[in-house]
């Protein structure tokens, strides 16, 4: 038999499929944006065909069977790279897209104050703000006030909304970053947060989990972590007095500060 009927839920024949079509894999084509590691990507990525990567993070464990465009730049936000692509291809940026891109850069760079910020990021923000005829600093403050509210959110939603996994050899760890102007609310309930972190590490088989609660105004982060990793994190952050909820002055970047420090210790 070469053809087989496709039967719907109603019992009626919807059409035919050839056996050769069953064995043929028509893989979805995907472009990875703002990440290039399997652990941080969509489920089923291993069955898709990666045709391009646009990112500003470290090179991860992605591999392809064919040559692809692999665009990684040391900038504070992937939207800065996307702006560059618009310019290179002489495509006018729609107003709505310009607003989204500006929001992304201001968010990723903490309104151009993060240590990941480059001159390219500053230039693109100025260009997009001019295009939109707006005061980007006033807009950033309003955006942070609105976007960092914890009201009505569960501990799981707060911790897992921006949690990224990282792999080193056969072990994996996770770093979550929470931006808020109301860090007191988390400190007040820190025991509940620590308990959730411990359970999450067991459920997801993480060697360790770190949560950075970043205060945008003070330009630093409060740290929470799995208890067994106290000594490891003391070394990573060069802080012998590290405790649950300790304040790390100037630590605002997961990508450039927290993750490299943890990786360095885990490698040893």
PDB file of C-alpha atoms in Angstrom:
ATOM      1  CA  UNK A   1       0.000   0.000   0.000  1.00  0.00           C
ATOM      2  CA  UNK A   2       1.371   3.387  -1.008  1.00  0.00           C
ATOM      3  CA  UNK A   3      -1.502   5.644   0.180  1.00  0.00           C
ATOM      4  CA  UNK A   4      -3.153   5.754   3.587  1.00  0.00           C
ATOM      5  CA  UNK A   5      -6.367   7.554   4.559  1.00  0.00           C
ATOM      6  CA  UNK A   6      -6.311  10.336   7.170  1.00  0.00           C
ATOM      7  CA  UNK A   7      -9.354   9.939   9.409  1.00  0.00           C
ATOM      8  CA  UNK A   8     -10.682  12.858  11.443  1.00  0.00           C
ATOM      9  CA  UNK A   9     -12.243  12.777  14.924  1.00  0.00           C
ATOM     10  CA  UNK A  10     -15.635  12.556  13.246  1.00  0.00           C
ATOM     11  CA  UNK A  11     -14.657   9.275  11.545  1.00  0.00           C
ATOM     12  CA  UNK A  12     -14.635  10.816   8.052  1.00  0.00           C
ATOM     13  CA  UNK A  13     -11.741  10.589   5.616  1.00  0.00           C
ATOM     14  CA  UNK A  14      -9.933  13.916   5.323  1.00  0.00           C
ATOM     15  CA  UNK A  15      -7.500  12.894   2.613  1.00  0.00           C
ATOM     16  CA  UNK A  16      -4.595  10.618   1.761  1.00  0.00           C
ATOM     17  CA  UNK A  17      -0.948  10.520   2.697  1.00  0.00           C
ATOM     18  CA  UNK A  18       1.815   8.670   0.854  1.00  0.00           C
ATOM     19  CA  UNK A  19       4.171   6.459   2.821  1.00  0.00           C
ATOM     20  CA  UNK A  20       7.107   8.345   1.300  1.00  0.00           C
ATOM     21  CA  UNK A  21       5.766  11.560   2.856  1.00  0.00           C
ATOM     22  CA  UNK A  22       5.763   9.917   6.298  1.00  0.00           C
ATOM     23  CA  UNK A  23       9.470   9.128   6.099  1.00  0.00           C
ATOM     24  CA  UNK A  24      10.314  12.615   4.767  1.00  0.00           C
ATOM     25  CA  UNK A  25      11.146  15.089   7.522  1.00  0.00           C
ATOM     26  CA  UNK A  26      10.149  18.652   6.764  1.00  0.00           C
ATOM     27  CA  UNK A  27      11.974  20.436   9.529  1.00  0.00           C
ATOM     28  CA  UNK A  28      10.862  23.877  10.629  1.00  0.00           C
ATOM     29  CA  UNK A  29      13.330  26.650   9.894  1.00  0.00           C
ATOM     30  CA  UNK A  30      14.190  28.800  12.904  1.00  0.00           C
ATOM     31  CA  UNK A  31      16.286  31.857  13.723  1.00  0.00           C
ATOM     32  CA  UNK A  32      17.604  32.052  17.288  1.00  0.00           C
ATOM     33  CA  UNK A  33      17.394  35.589  18.669  1.00  0.00           C
ATOM     34  CA  UNK A  34      18.968  36.700  21.966  1.00  0.00           C
ATOM     35  CA  UNK A  35      20.178  33.178  22.816  1.00  0.00           C
ATOM     36  CA  UNK A  36      22.242  30.366  21.320  1.00  0.00           C
ATOM     37  CA  UNK A  37      21.974  27.547  23.849  1.00  0.00           C
ATOM     38  CA  UNK A  38      19.619  24.544  23.711  1.00  0.00           C
ATOM     39  CA  UNK A  39      18.670  24.901  27.404  1.00  0.00           C
ATOM     40  CA  UNK A  40      17.321  28.420  26.806  1.00  0.00           C
ATOM     41  CA  UNK A  41      15.477  27.698  23.575  1.00  0.00           C
ATOM     42  CA  UNK A  42      12.075  26.372  22.537  1.00  0.00           C
ATOM     43  CA  UNK A  43      11.180  22.729  23.028  1.00  0.00           C
ATOM     44  CA  UNK A  44      11.848  20.637  19.934  1.00  0.00           C
ATOM     45  CA  UNK A  45      14.743  22.751  18.680  1.00  0.00           C
ATOM     46  CA  UNK A  46      16.732  19.570  18.021  1.00  0.00           C
ATOM     47  CA  UNK A  47      14.153  18.641  15.359  1.00  0.00           C
ATOM     48  CA  UNK A  48      14.295  22.026  13.621  1.00  0.00           C
ATOM     49  CA  UNK A  49      16.747  23.539  11.138  1.00  0.00           C
ATOM     50  CA  UNK A  50      18.622  26.513  12.569  1.00  0.00           C
ATOM     51  CA  UNK A  51      19.277  28.953   9.731  1.00  0.00           C
ATOM     52  CA  UNK A  52      20.583  31.983  11.646  1.00  0.00           C
ATOM     53  CA  UNK A  53      21.657  33.239  15.089  1.00  0.00           C
ATOM     54  CA  UNK A  54      21.462  36.860  16.273  1.00  0.00           C
ATOM     55  CA  UNK A  55      22.745  37.279  19.815  1.00  0.00           C
ATOM     56  CA  UNK A  56      24.927  39.205  22.272  1.00  0.00           C
ATOM     57  CA  UNK A  57      25.684  36.432  24.786  1.00  0.00           C
ATOM     58  CA  UNK A  58      28.592  34.001  25.023  1.00  0.00           C
ATOM     59  CA  UNK A  59      28.721  31.247  22.399  1.00  0.00           C
ATOM     60  CA  UNK A  60      26.839  28.231  23.744  1.00  0.00           C
ATOM     61  CA  UNK A  61      26.327  24.625  22.683  1.00  0.00           C
ATOM     62  CA  UNK A  62      24.375  25.150  19.447  1.00  0.00           C
ATOM     63  CA  UNK A  63      25.651  23.236  16.412  1.00  0.00           C
ATOM     64  CA  UNK A  64      24.317  23.028  12.843  1.00  0.00           C
ATOM     65  CA  UNK A  65      24.772  20.709   9.882  1.00  0.00           C
ATOM     66  CA  UNK A  66      25.088  23.554   7.367  1.00  0.00           C
ATOM     67  CA  UNK A  67      26.901  26.909   7.407  1.00  0.00           C
ATOM     68  CA  UNK A  68      24.681  29.708   8.765  1.00  0.00           C
ATOM     69  CA  UNK A  69      24.770  33.442   9.429  1.00  0.00           C
ATOM     70  CA  UNK A  70      25.997  33.675  13.035  1.00  0.00           C
ATOM     71  CA  UNK A  71      25.845  37.285  14.204  1.00  0.00           C
ATOM     72  CA  UNK A  72      27.159  37.899  17.715  1.00  0.00           C
ATOM     73  CA  UNK A  73      28.239  41.362  18.853  1.00  0.00           C
ATOM     74  CA  UNK A  74      29.510  42.569  22.222  1.00  0.00           C
ATOM     75  CA  UNK A  75      26.697  45.032  22.836  1.00  0.00           C
ATOM     76  CA  UNK A  76      24.263  45.510  25.694  1.00  0.00           C
ATOM     77  CA  UNK A  77      21.176  44.326  23.833  1.00  0.00           C
ATOM     78  CA  UNK A  78      20.313  42.194  20.817  1.00  0.00           C
ATOM     79  CA  UNK A  79      18.062  45.007  19.577  1.00  0.00           C
ATOM     80  CA  UNK A  80      21.207  47.038  18.922  1.00  0.00           C
ATOM     81  CA  UNK A  81      22.278  44.313  16.483  1.00  0.00           C
ATOM     82  CA  UNK A  82      18.803  44.265  14.915  1.00  0.00           C
ATOM     83  CA  UNK A  83      19.036  48.039  14.394  1.00  0.00           C
ATOM     84  CA  UNK A  84      22.331  47.422  12.572  1.00  0.00           C
ATOM     85  CA  UNK A  85      20.650  44.815  10.353  1.00  0.00           C
ATOM     86  CA  UNK A  86      17.907  47.304   9.424  1.00  0.00           C
ATOM     87  CA  UNK A  87      20.581  49.831   8.413  1.00  0.00           C
ATOM     88  CA  UNK A  88      22.647  47.315   6.455  1.00  0.00           C
ATOM     89  CA  UNK A  89      19.605  46.265   4.440  1.00  0.00           C
ATOM     90  CA  UNK A  90      18.314  49.843   3.930  1.00  0.00           C
ATOM     91  CA  UNK A  91      14.955  49.037   5.510  1.00  0.00           C
ATOM     92  CA  UNK A  92      13.019  51.782   7.282  1.00  0.00           C
ATOM     93  CA  UNK A  93      12.145  50.882  10.875  1.00  0.00           C
ATOM     94  CA  UNK A  94       8.369  51.065  11.501  1.00  0.00           C
ATOM     95  CA  UNK A  95       7.409  53.324  14.429  1.00  0.00           C
ATOM     96  CA  UNK A  96       5.956  50.442  16.485  1.00  0.00           C
ATOM     97  CA  UNK A  97       9.101  48.379  15.961  1.00  0.00           C
ATOM     98  CA  UNK A  98      11.302  51.344  16.901  1.00  0.00           C
ATOM     99  CA  UNK A  99       9.373  51.648  20.182  1.00  0.00           C
ATOM    100  CA  UNK A 100       9.822  47.953  20.946  1.00  0.00           C
ATOM    101  CA  UNK A 101      13.529  48.080  20.112  1.00  0.00           C
ATOM    102  CA  UNK A 102      14.097  51.161  22.269  1.00  0.00           C
ATOM    103  CA  UNK A 103      12.241  49.522  25.173  1.00  0.00           C
ATOM    104  CA  UNK A 104      14.378  46.396  24.811  1.00  0.00           C
ATOM    105  CA  UNK A 105      17.680  48.286  24.876  1.00  0.00           C
ATOM    106  CA  UNK A 106      16.669  50.447  27.850  1.00  0.00           C
ATOM    107  CA  UNK A 107      15.510  47.335  29.714  1.00  0.00           C
ATOM    108  CA  UNK A 108      18.623  45.249  28.966  1.00  0.00           C
ATOM    109  CA  UNK A 109      21.048  48.067  29.798  1.00  0.00           C
ATOM    110  CA  UNK A 110      19.098  49.509  32.749  1.00  0.00           C
ATOM    111  CA  UNK A 111      18.676  52.761  30.854  1.00  0.00           C
ATOM    112  CA  UNK A 112      22.306  52.691  29.670  1.00  0.00           C
ATOM    113  CA  UNK A 113      23.769  52.289  33.203  1.00  0.00           C
ATOM    114  CA  UNK A 114      24.646  48.567  33.076  1.00  0.00           C
ATOM    115  CA  UNK A 115      28.335  47.582  32.638  1.00  0.00           C
ATOM    116  CA  UNK A 116      27.275  45.780  29.460  1.00  0.00           C
ATOM    117  CA  UNK A 117      26.375  49.112  27.811  1.00  0.00           C
ATOM    118  CA  UNK A 118      28.498  50.130  24.813  1.00  0.00           C
ATOM    119  CA  UNK A 119      28.814  53.276  22.730  1.00  0.00           C
ATOM    120  CA  UNK A 120      26.846  51.474  20.033  1.00  0.00           C
ATOM    121  CA  UNK A 121      23.914  51.003  22.434  1.00  0.00           C
ATOM    122  CA  UNK A 122      23.991  54.700  23.342  1.00  0.00           C
ATOM    123  CA  UNK A 123      24.073  55.712  19.693  1.00  0.00           C
ATOM    124  CA  UNK A 124      21.121  53.467  18.784  1.00  0.00           C
ATOM    125  CA  UNK A 125      19.055  54.722  21.752  1.00  0.00           C
ATOM    126  CA  UNK A 126      19.654  58.328  20.680  1.00  0.00           C
ATOM    127  CA  UNK A 127      18.686  57.486  17.100  1.00  0.00           C
ATOM    128  CA  UNK A 128      15.496  55.632  18.059  1.00  0.00           C
ATOM    129  CA  UNK A 129      14.482  58.299  20.606  1.00  0.00           C
ATOM    130  CA  UNK A 130      14.933  60.997  17.951  1.00  0.00           C
ATOM    131  CA  UNK A 131      12.886  58.957  15.500  1.00  0.00           C
ATOM    132  CA  UNK A 132      10.109  58.634  18.102  1.00  0.00           C
ATOM    133  CA  UNK A 133      10.496  62.232  19.345  1.00  0.00           C
ATOM    134  CA  UNK A 134      10.606  61.214  22.994  1.00  0.00           C
ATOM    135  CA  UNK A 135      12.636  61.642  26.194  1.00  0.00           C
ATOM    136  CA  UNK A 136      14.035  58.139  26.630  1.00  0.00           C
ATOM    137  CA  UNK A 137      15.164  58.708  30.240  1.00  0.00           C
ATOM    138  CA  UNK A 138      11.690  59.721  31.432  1.00  0.00           C
ATOM    139  CA  UNK A 139      10.201  56.852  29.426  1.00  0.00           C
ATOM    140  CA  UNK A 140      12.665  54.338  30.950  1.00  0.00           C
ATOM    141  CA  UNK A 141      11.721  55.360  34.501  1.00  0.00           C
ATOM    142  CA  UNK A 142       8.004  54.953  33.745  1.00  0.00           C
ATOM    143  CA  UNK A 143       8.682  51.618  32.042  1.00  0.00           C
ATOM    144  CA  UNK A 144      10.631  50.300  35.044  1.00  0.00           C
ATOM    145  CA  UNK A 145       7.933  51.453  37.472  1.00  0.00           C
ATOM    146  CA  UNK A 146       5.289  49.636  35.469  1.00  0.00           C
ATOM    147  CA  UNK A 147       7.279  46.554  34.478  1.00  0.00           C
ATOM    148  CA  UNK A 148       8.870  45.775  37.834  1.00  0.00           C
ATOM    149  CA  UNK A 149       5.723  45.726  39.937  1.00  0.00           C
ATOM    150  CA  UNK A 150       5.377  42.472  41.930  1.00  0.00           C
ATOM    151  CA  UNK A 151       1.708  43.014  42.740  1.00  0.00           C
ATOM    152  CA  UNK A 152      -0.448  39.952  42.168  1.00  0.00           C
ATOM    153  CA  UNK A 153       2.507  37.708  41.224  1.00  0.00           C
ATOM    154  CA  UNK A 154       3.364  34.405  42.886  1.00  0.00           C
ATOM    155  CA  UNK A 155       6.894  33.500  43.997  1.00  0.00           C
ATOM    156  CA  UNK A 156       7.135  31.109  41.042  1.00  0.00           C
ATOM    157  CA  UNK A 157       6.154  33.843  38.577  1.00  0.00           C
ATOM    158  CA  UNK A 158       8.667  36.265  40.092  1.00  0.00           C
ATOM    159  CA  UNK A 159      11.604  33.831  40.180  1.00  0.00           C
ATOM    160  CA  UNK A 160      10.955  31.965  36.929  1.00  0.00           C
ATOM    161  CA  UNK A 161       9.896  34.830  34.644  1.00  0.00           C
ATOM    162  CA  UNK A 162      13.548  35.543  33.772  1.00  0.00           C
ATOM    163  CA  UNK A 163      15.421  32.411  34.821  1.00  0.00           C
ATOM    164  CA  UNK A 164      18.148  31.169  32.486  1.00  0.00           C
ATOM    165  CA  UNK A 165      19.842  27.767  32.523  1.00  0.00           C
ATOM    166  CA  UNK A 166      23.522  27.197  31.855  1.00  0.00           C
ATOM    167  CA  UNK A 167      25.423  23.971  31.219  1.00  0.00           C
ATOM    168  CA  UNK A 168      28.968  23.112  32.260  1.00  0.00           C
ATOM    169  CA  UNK A 169      30.088  19.550  31.475  1.00  0.00           C
ATOM    170  CA  UNK A 170      27.260  17.314  32.767  1.00  0.00           C
ATOM    171  CA  UNK A 171      25.947  19.759  35.313  1.00  0.00           C
ATOM    172  CA  UNK A 172      23.570  22.670  34.945  1.00  0.00           C
ATOM    173  CA  UNK A 173      22.848  25.719  37.031  1.00  0.00           C
ATOM    174  CA  UNK A 174      20.372  28.589  36.756  1.00  0.00           C
ATOM    175  CA  UNK A 175      20.500  32.311  37.409  1.00  0.00           C
ATOM    176  CA  UNK A 176      17.287  34.294  37.761  1.00  0.00           C
ATOM    177  CA  UNK A 177      17.188  38.073  37.695  1.00  0.00           C
ATOM    178  CA  UNK A 178      14.319  40.084  39.140  1.00  0.00           C
ATOM    179  CA  UNK A 179      14.219  43.828  38.483  1.00  0.00           C
ATOM    180  CA  UNK A 180      12.099  45.703  40.983  1.00  0.00           C
ATOM    181  CA  UNK A 181      11.713  49.003  42.788  1.00  0.00           C
ATOM    182  CA  UNK A 182      10.069  47.135  45.679  1.00  0.00           C
ATOM    183  CA  UNK A 183      12.816  44.771  46.841  1.00  0.00           C
ATOM    184  CA  UNK A 184      11.630  45.108  50.472  1.00  0.00           C
ATOM    185  CA  UNK A 185       8.669  42.869  49.620  1.00  0.00           C
ATOM    186  CA  UNK A 186      11.033  40.034  48.644  1.00  0.00           C
ATOM    187  CA  UNK A 187      13.357  40.562  51.622  1.00  0.00           C
ATOM    188  CA  UNK A 188      10.340  40.436  53.941  1.00  0.00           C
ATOM    189  CA  UNK A 189       9.430  36.984  52.585  1.00  0.00           C
ATOM    190  CA  UNK A 190      12.961  35.726  51.896  1.00  0.00           C
ATOM    191  CA  UNK A 191      12.433  32.385  53.715  1.00  0.00           C
ATOM    192  CA  UNK A 192       9.602  31.526  51.302  1.00  0.00           C
ATOM    193  CA  UNK A 193      11.793  32.449  48.345  1.00  0.00           C
ATOM    194  CA  UNK A 194      14.694  30.326  49.610  1.00  0.00           C
ATOM    195  CA  UNK A 195      12.361  27.370  50.153  1.00  0.00           C
ATOM    196  CA  UNK A 196      11.053  27.729  46.573  1.00  0.00           C
ATOM    197  CA  UNK A 197      14.619  27.921  45.201  1.00  0.00           C
ATOM    198  CA  UNK A 198      15.604  24.732  47.055  1.00  0.00           C
ATOM    199  CA  UNK A 199      12.565  22.861  45.730  1.00  0.00           C
ATOM    200  CA  UNK A 200      13.115  24.137  42.195  1.00  0.00           C
ATOM    201  CA  UNK A 201      16.712  22.880  42.273  1.00  0.00           C
ATOM    202  CA  UNK A 202      15.490  19.403  43.267  1.00  0.00           C
ATOM    203  CA  UNK A 203      12.641  19.319  40.752  1.00  0.00           C
ATOM    204  CA  UNK A 204      14.708  20.575  37.797  1.00  0.00           C
ATOM    205  CA  UNK A 205      17.987  18.845  38.772  1.00  0.00           C
ATOM    206  CA  UNK A 206      20.036  22.052  39.026  1.00  0.00           C
ATOM    207  CA  UNK A 207      23.383  21.943  40.791  1.00  0.00           C
ATOM    208  CA  UNK A 208      22.643  25.436  42.046  1.00  0.00           C
ATOM    209  CA  UNK A 209      20.202  28.294  41.582  1.00  0.00           C
ATOM    210  CA  UNK A 210      21.007  31.958  42.146  1.00  0.00           C
ATOM    211  CA  UNK A 211      18.381  34.700  42.228  1.00  0.00           C
ATOM    212  CA  UNK A 212      19.508  38.305  41.803  1.00  0.00           C
ATOM    213  CA  UNK A 213      16.965  40.886  42.951  1.00  0.00           C
ATOM    214  CA  UNK A 214      18.235  44.005  41.220  1.00  0.00           C
ATOM    215  CA  UNK A 215      17.501  47.465  42.578  1.00  0.00           C
ATOM    216  CA  UNK A 216      17.541  49.727  39.530  1.00  0.00           C
ATOM    217  CA  UNK A 217      17.879  52.927  41.550  1.00  0.00           C
ATOM    218  CA  UNK A 218      20.686  51.798  43.906  1.00  0.00           C
ATOM    219  CA  UNK A 219      22.489  49.996  41.058  1.00  0.00           C
ATOM    220  CA  UNK A 220      23.075  46.724  42.889  1.00  0.00           C
ATOM    221  CA  UNK A 221      21.476  43.353  43.637  1.00  0.00           C
ATOM    222  CA  UNK A 222      20.305  41.295  46.606  1.00  0.00           C
ATOM    223  CA  UNK A 223      21.284  37.638  46.256  1.00  0.00           C
ATOM    224  CA  UNK A 224      19.435  34.426  47.182  1.00  0.00           C
ATOM    225  CA  UNK A 225      20.708  30.916  46.460  1.00  0.00           C
ATOM    226  CA  UNK A 226      20.585  27.204  47.237  1.00  0.00           C
ATOM    227  CA  UNK A 227      21.988  26.789  50.765  1.00  0.00           C
ATOM    228  CA  UNK A 228      24.573  24.105  49.979  1.00  0.00           C
ATOM    229  CA  UNK A 229      26.401  26.493  47.635  1.00  0.00           C
ATOM    230  CA  UNK A 230      27.247  29.102  50.260  1.00  0.00           C
ATOM    231  CA  UNK A 231      31.032  28.545  50.077  1.00  0.00           C
ATOM    232  CA  UNK A 232      31.087  28.348  46.282  1.00  0.00           C
ATOM    233  CA  UNK A 233      29.301  31.683  45.949  1.00  0.00           C
ATOM    234  CA  UNK A 234      31.496  33.326  48.586  1.00  0.00           C
ATOM    235  CA  UNK A 235      34.444  32.569  46.283  1.00  0.00           C
ATOM    236  CA  UNK A 236      32.574  33.543  43.107  1.00  0.00           C
ATOM    237  CA  UNK A 237      31.567  36.962  44.449  1.00  0.00           C
ATOM    238  CA  UNK A 238      34.712  37.415  46.570  1.00  0.00           C
ATOM    239  CA  UNK A 239      32.614  37.995  49.672  1.00  0.00           C
ATOM    240  CA  UNK A 240      33.330  35.991  52.862  1.00  0.00           C
ATOM    241  CA  UNK A 241      30.360  37.623  54.581  1.00  0.00           C
ATOM    242  CA  UNK A 242      27.864  36.523  51.923  1.00  0.00           C
ATOM    243  CA  UNK A 243      24.458  35.595  53.350  1.00  0.00           C
ATOM    244  CA  UNK A 244      20.959  35.050  52.006  1.00  0.00           C
ATOM    245  CA  UNK A 245      19.726  38.495  50.962  1.00  0.00           C
ATOM    246  CA  UNK A 246      23.199  40.086  50.980  1.00  0.00           C
ATOM    247  CA  UNK A 247      23.494  43.260  48.918  1.00  0.00           C
ATOM    248  CA  UNK A 248      26.063  43.173  46.090  1.00  0.00           C
ATOM    249  CA  UNK A 249      26.881  46.761  45.276  1.00  0.00           C
ATOM    250  CA  UNK A 250      27.329  47.390  41.540  1.00  0.00           C
ATOM    251  CA  UNK A 251      26.280  43.855  40.541  1.00  0.00           C
ATOM    252  CA  UNK A 252      23.518  44.418  37.990  1.00  0.00           C
ATOM    253  CA  UNK A 253      24.500  42.230  35.022  1.00  0.00           C
ATOM    254  CA  UNK A 254      23.799  38.509  34.952  1.00  0.00           C
ATOM    255  CA  UNK A 255      25.613  38.136  31.636  1.00  0.00           C
ATOM    256  CA  UNK A 256      28.785  40.067  32.400  1.00  0.00           C
ATOM    257  CA  UNK A 257      29.123  39.764  36.178  1.00  0.00           C
ATOM    258  CA  UNK A 258      27.189  36.911  37.823  1.00  0.00           C
ATOM    259  CA  UNK A 259      27.389  34.076  35.272  1.00  0.00           C
ATOM    260  CA  UNK A 260      31.127  34.458  34.424  1.00  0.00           C
ATOM    261  CA  UNK A 261      31.988  34.535  38.153  1.00  0.00           C
ATOM    262  CA  UNK A 262      29.992  31.350  38.831  1.00  0.00           C
ATOM    263  CA  UNK A 263      31.377  29.575  35.752  1.00  0.00           C
ATOM    264  CA  UNK A 264      34.926  30.390  36.792  1.00  0.00           C
ATOM    265  CA  UNK A 265      34.459  28.683  40.159  1.00  0.00           C
ATOM    266  CA  UNK A 266      32.578  25.681  38.748  1.00  0.00           C
ATOM    267  CA  UNK A 267      35.354  25.046  36.216  1.00  0.00           C
ATOM    268  CA  UNK A 268      37.822  24.697  39.074  1.00  0.00           C
TER     269      UNK A 268
END
